[in-house]
Amino acid sequence: MIRVPRKAGLPVNHSLIIGTIPKKEEIDMEQWQQWFQEKQVERTINALKKNNFEAVFVPDSKAACEEVLKQIPDGATVGVGGSVTLIQAGLPEALASRNIQLIWPIRQGKTPGEIFDLIRKSFSADVFLSGTNAVTEDGKLFNVDATGNRVGAMFIGPRKTIIVTGVNKIVKDLDAAEKRVKEWVAPQNAKRLGRKTPCVETGVCADCKSPERICNIYVTLAKKPVRTDVLVILVGEQLGI
């Protein structure tokens, strides 16, 4: 057993000896953490709106799917960027029930050529769906891509972009966002995608020169793009990487 010694000279707290002994049931960490997260979400939503993004909070994945479907008109063309969040939230199944034309390059393309053709088509979609790597408390969206099709379609081409993200991706500022991607997101995504990079071997970003590196394009959406409406759906769950 590890015991941290009491520093010499510090008084003994006799109230803990002769008074009521605190019980672990008195510690409601979940309640305090929920309060803290609610305040964080409130700050983030307000900041996104000040930056001219549309922004809503929903409690769970089911509500997120309902909000996404509400935003997509019947018969629309919908492009999808690579996203663990969208899959976790159940959006593929929800979209399958709609009369829409879905463009999902990584899932539908069988060859590199087919994938690239679908990527080009996704830029002319009516709606583009994606996750995000980080959202800052001052209302910015930060993303890192290997190819650039996901981040590019967020701000040019589609008439509307819908970004779905869990509360776990909220960070203080852009410095924290980049740190999150470098230390947490990128190594896991490289592992998920089967890349042969140093971070897959060590779990630590080496800012590598590997041809299979996935951190090639860094994009910050600081304000709403001129020609594209952007809706951020913040979900009260831990979603994505």
Short mmCIF file of C-alpha atoms in Angstrom, two decimals:
data_model
loop_
_atom_site.label_atom_id
_atom_site.label_comp_id
_atom_site.label_asym_id
_atom_site.label_seq_id
_atom_site.Cartn_x
_atom_site.Cartn_y
_atom_site.Cartn_z
CA MET A 1 0.00 0.00 0.00
CA ILE A 2 1.27 3.46 -0.92
CA ARG A 3 0.91 6.05 1.84
CA VAL A 4 1.70 9.72 1.31
CA PRO A 5 3.33 10.94 4.54
CA ARG A 6 1.81 13.94 6.31
CA LYS A 7 4.18 16.88 6.23
CA ALA A 8 5.82 17.62 9.56
CA GLY A 9 4.23 20.46 11.47
CA LEU A 10 0.79 20.22 9.87
CA PRO A 11 -2.01 20.07 12.45
CA VAL A 12 -4.14 16.96 12.75
CA ASN A 13 -7.77 17.56 11.75
CA HIS A 14 -9.44 16.42 14.98
CA SER A 15 -12.92 17.02 13.55
CA LEU A 16 -12.41 14.01 11.32
CA ILE A 17 -11.59 11.94 14.37
CA ILE A 18 -14.19 13.04 16.90
CA GLY A 19 -16.90 14.35 14.57
CA THR A 20 -19.00 12.80 11.84
CA ILE A 21 -16.96 10.66 9.47
CA PRO A 22 -17.54 11.70 5.82
CA LYS A 23 -19.04 8.93 3.71
CA LYS A 24 -18.24 8.26 0.08
CA GLU A 25 -21.98 8.43 -0.69
CA GLU A 26 -21.79 12.18 -0.02
CA ILE A 27 -19.53 12.64 -3.05
CA ASP A 28 -21.72 13.08 -6.12
CA MET A 29 -19.08 13.45 -8.82
CA GLU A 30 -21.59 12.76 -11.59
CA GLN A 31 -23.77 15.70 -10.56
CA TRP A 32 -20.84 18.12 -10.42
CA GLN A 33 -19.41 16.91 -13.72
CA GLN A 34 -22.80 17.20 -15.37
CA TRP A 35 -23.13 20.79 -14.13
CA PHE A 36 -19.64 21.62 -15.41
CA GLN A 37 -20.35 20.08 -18.81
CA GLU A 38 -23.66 21.92 -19.14
CA LYS A 39 -21.86 25.23 -18.60
CA GLN A 40 -19.18 24.25 -21.10
CA VAL A 41 -21.80 23.30 -23.71
CA GLU A 42 -23.67 26.56 -23.11
CA ARG A 43 -20.50 28.61 -23.68
CA THR A 44 -19.66 26.66 -26.82
CA ILE A 45 -23.14 26.89 -28.37
CA ASN A 46 -23.29 30.64 -27.72
CA ALA A 47 -19.82 31.15 -29.20
CA LEU A 48 -20.67 29.14 -32.33
CA LYS A 49 -23.75 31.29 -32.86
CA LYS A 50 -21.71 34.48 -32.43
CA ASN A 51 -19.47 33.17 -35.21
CA ASN A 52 -22.59 32.86 -37.40
CA PHE A 53 -22.81 29.07 -37.29
CA GLU A 54 -26.14 27.44 -36.57
CA ALA A 55 -25.75 25.42 -33.38
CA VAL A 56 -28.04 23.18 -31.35
CA PHE A 57 -27.60 20.82 -28.42
CA VAL A 58 -29.36 17.46 -28.33
CA PRO A 59 -29.22 14.98 -25.43
CA ASP A 60 -28.41 11.79 -27.32
CA SER A 61 -27.73 10.06 -30.64
CA LYS A 62 -31.40 9.37 -31.32
CA ALA A 63 -32.20 13.07 -31.09
CA ALA A 64 -29.16 13.86 -33.26
CA CYS A 65 -30.45 11.55 -36.01
CA GLU A 66 -33.87 13.17 -35.82
CA GLU A 67 -32.32 16.63 -36.13
CA VAL A 68 -30.22 15.60 -39.13
CA LEU A 69 -33.18 14.04 -40.94
CA LYS A 70 -35.23 17.17 -40.28
CA GLN A 71 -32.59 19.23 -42.09
CA ILE A 72 -32.49 17.07 -45.25
CA PRO A 73 -35.22 17.63 -47.86
CA ASP A 74 -36.77 14.71 -49.68
CA GLY A 75 -34.84 13.77 -52.81
CA ALA A 76 -31.67 15.60 -51.74
CA THR A 77 -28.14 14.53 -52.61
CA VAL A 78 -26.17 13.93 -49.40
CA GLY A 79 -22.38 13.64 -49.21
CA VAL A 80 -20.73 12.00 -46.22
CA GLY A 81 -17.21 12.57 -44.89
CA GLY A 82 -15.29 9.88 -43.06
CA SER A 83 -16.54 9.89 -39.47
CA VAL A 84 -16.66 7.43 -36.59
CA THR A 85 -19.14 9.76 -34.88
CA LEU A 86 -21.75 9.46 -37.63
CA ILE A 87 -21.57 5.66 -37.52
CA GLN A 88 -21.73 5.54 -33.71
CA ALA A 89 -24.74 7.84 -33.71
CA GLY A 90 -26.60 5.48 -36.06
CA LEU A 91 -26.89 7.92 -38.95
CA PRO A 92 -26.27 5.37 -41.75
CA GLU A 93 -29.35 3.42 -40.67
CA ALA A 94 -31.38 6.60 -40.26
CA LEU A 95 -30.40 7.87 -43.71
CA ALA A 96 -31.29 4.53 -45.31
CA SER A 97 -34.93 5.17 -44.47
CA ARG A 98 -35.03 8.38 -46.50
CA ASN A 99 -35.60 9.07 -50.19
CA ILE A 100 -32.17 10.59 -50.80
CA GLN A 101 -29.12 9.98 -52.96
CA LEU A 102 -26.25 9.14 -50.63
CA ILE A 103 -22.62 9.74 -51.65
CA TRP A 104 -20.22 8.02 -49.26
CA PRO A 105 -16.88 7.66 -51.08
CA ILE A 106 -15.02 5.43 -48.63
CA ARG A 107 -17.97 3.05 -48.24
CA GLN A 108 -19.22 2.97 -51.82
CA GLY A 109 -16.01 3.16 -53.85
CA LYS A 110 -14.33 -0.16 -54.64
CA THR A 111 -11.18 1.21 -56.29
CA PRO A 112 -9.10 4.37 -55.76
CA GLY A 113 -10.51 5.73 -59.01
CA GLU A 114 -14.12 5.13 -57.94
CA ILE A 115 -13.45 6.68 -54.55
CA PHE A 116 -11.99 9.81 -56.14
CA ASP A 117 -14.94 10.15 -58.53
CA LEU A 118 -17.34 9.93 -55.58
CA ILE A 119 -15.29 12.50 -53.66
CA ARG A 120 -15.69 14.93 -56.55
CA LYS A 121 -19.45 14.29 -56.64
CA SER A 122 -19.76 14.94 -52.91
CA PHE A 123 -18.64 18.54 -53.47
CA SER A 124 -21.82 19.18 -55.46
CA ALA A 125 -24.15 17.60 -52.88
CA ASP A 126 -27.10 19.51 -51.48
CA VAL A 127 -26.06 18.55 -47.95
CA PHE A 128 -22.72 17.38 -46.55
CA LEU A 129 -22.51 15.40 -43.29
CA SER A 130 -19.39 15.11 -41.17
CA GLY A 131 -17.97 14.92 -37.71
CA THR A 132 -15.22 17.21 -36.44
CA ASN A 133 -11.93 16.61 -34.66
CA ALA A 134 -12.48 19.40 -32.15
CA VAL A 135 -14.80 22.31 -31.36
CA THR A 136 -13.48 25.15 -29.22
CA GLU A 137 -15.26 26.99 -26.46
CA ASP A 138 -14.84 30.20 -28.46
CA GLY A 139 -16.82 28.70 -31.33
CA LYS A 140 -14.30 27.39 -33.87
CA LEU A 141 -14.13 24.03 -35.64
CA PHE A 142 -10.72 22.39 -36.04
CA ASN A 143 -10.00 19.48 -38.37
CA VAL A 144 -7.04 17.58 -39.78
CA ASP A 145 -7.27 15.50 -42.96
CA ALA A 146 -5.10 13.25 -45.06
CA THR A 147 -6.79 13.92 -48.42
CA GLY A 148 -8.82 17.05 -47.75
CA ASN A 149 -12.17 15.94 -49.16
CA ARG A 150 -13.84 16.01 -45.73
CA VAL A 151 -12.57 19.41 -44.64
CA GLY A 152 -12.94 20.90 -48.13
CA ALA A 153 -16.59 19.97 -48.48
CA MET A 154 -17.31 21.50 -45.09
CA PHE A 155 -16.95 25.01 -46.46
CA ILE A 156 -17.32 25.00 -50.26
CA GLY A 157 -19.52 23.09 -52.69
CA PRO A 158 -22.51 21.72 -50.76
CA ARG A 159 -25.29 24.18 -49.96
CA LYS A 160 -25.37 23.08 -46.33
CA THR A 161 -22.96 21.30 -44.02
CA ILE A 162 -24.16 19.45 -40.93
CA ILE A 163 -21.51 18.61 -38.36
CA VAL A 164 -22.35 16.13 -35.61
CA THR A 165 -20.06 15.97 -32.60
CA GLY A 166 -20.03 14.59 -29.08
CA VAL A 167 -19.36 16.77 -26.04
CA ASN A 168 -16.05 14.95 -25.59
CA LYS A 169 -14.62 17.00 -28.47
CA ILE A 170 -15.06 20.38 -26.78
CA VAL A 171 -11.71 22.02 -25.96
CA LYS A 172 -10.66 25.41 -24.61
CA ASP A 173 -9.06 26.94 -27.72
CA LEU A 174 -7.21 26.20 -30.96
CA ASP A 175 -3.99 25.30 -29.15
CA ALA A 176 -5.89 22.68 -27.17
CA ALA A 177 -7.62 21.52 -30.36
CA GLU A 178 -4.33 20.90 -32.15
CA LYS A 179 -2.94 19.15 -29.09
CA ARG A 180 -6.03 16.93 -28.94
CA VAL A 181 -5.60 15.88 -32.56
CA LYS A 182 -1.87 15.31 -32.27
CA GLU A 183 -1.87 13.40 -28.98
CA TRP A 184 -5.22 11.62 -29.07
CA VAL A 185 -7.07 11.61 -32.40
CA ALA A 186 -4.35 11.06 -35.00
CA PRO A 187 -2.64 7.99 -33.51
CA GLN A 188 -5.98 6.24 -33.02
CA ASN A 189 -7.22 7.12 -36.50
CA ALA A 190 -3.95 5.93 -38.04
CA LYS A 191 -4.36 2.63 -36.18
CA ARG A 192 -8.01 2.37 -37.24
CA LEU A 193 -7.11 2.95 -40.88
CA GLY A 194 -4.25 0.46 -40.85
CA ARG A 195 -1.57 3.03 -41.66
CA LYS A 196 2.12 2.23 -41.35
CA THR A 197 3.20 5.28 -39.39
CA PRO A 198 5.42 5.78 -36.33
CA CYS A 199 2.43 6.74 -34.18
CA VAL A 200 0.85 3.32 -34.82
CA GLU A 201 4.00 1.69 -33.45
CA THR A 202 4.40 3.94 -30.41
CA GLY A 203 1.02 5.61 -29.83
CA VAL A 204 2.82 8.97 -29.91
CA CYS A 205 2.88 11.51 -32.75
CA ALA A 206 6.35 11.90 -34.25
CA ASP A 207 5.39 14.56 -36.81
CA CYS A 208 6.51 11.93 -39.28
CA LYS A 209 7.47 12.13 -42.94
CA SER A 210 5.76 8.84 -43.74
CA PRO A 211 3.92 8.62 -47.09
CA GLU A 212 1.04 7.10 -45.10
CA ARG A 213 0.82 10.09 -42.76
CA ILE A 214 -2.79 11.23 -42.24
CA CYS A 215 -2.08 14.69 -40.78
CA ASN A 216 -1.56 16.61 -44.02
CA ILE A 217 -4.21 19.33 -44.10
CA TYR A 218 -5.12 21.53 -41.13
CA VAL A 219 -8.34 23.55 -41.43
CA THR A 220 -9.99 25.92 -38.95
CA LEU A 221 -13.52 27.16 -39.54
CA ALA A 222 -13.38 30.37 -37.53
CA LYS A 223 -16.62 31.83 -38.89
CA LYS A 224 -19.47 30.70 -41.13
CA PRO A 225 -18.26 30.33 -44.74
CA VAL A 226 -19.73 32.91 -47.13
CA ARG A 227 -21.49 30.45 -49.44
CA THR A 228 -22.23 27.53 -47.12
CA ASP A 229 -24.59 27.28 -44.16
CA VAL A 230 -23.08 25.23 -41.33
CA LEU A 231 -25.13 23.56 -38.59
CA VAL A 232 -23.28 22.12 -35.60
CA ILE A 233 -25.23 19.49 -33.67
CA LEU A 234 -23.61 19.01 -30.26
CA VAL A 235 -24.64 15.68 -28.73
CA GLY A 236 -24.64 15.03 -25.00
CA GLU A 237 -22.69 11.80 -25.40
CA GLN A 238 -19.12 10.62 -25.88
CA LEU A 239 -18.92 10.08 -29.64
CA GLY A 240 -16.06 9.43 -32.02
CA ILE A 241 -12.35 9.63 -31.33
#
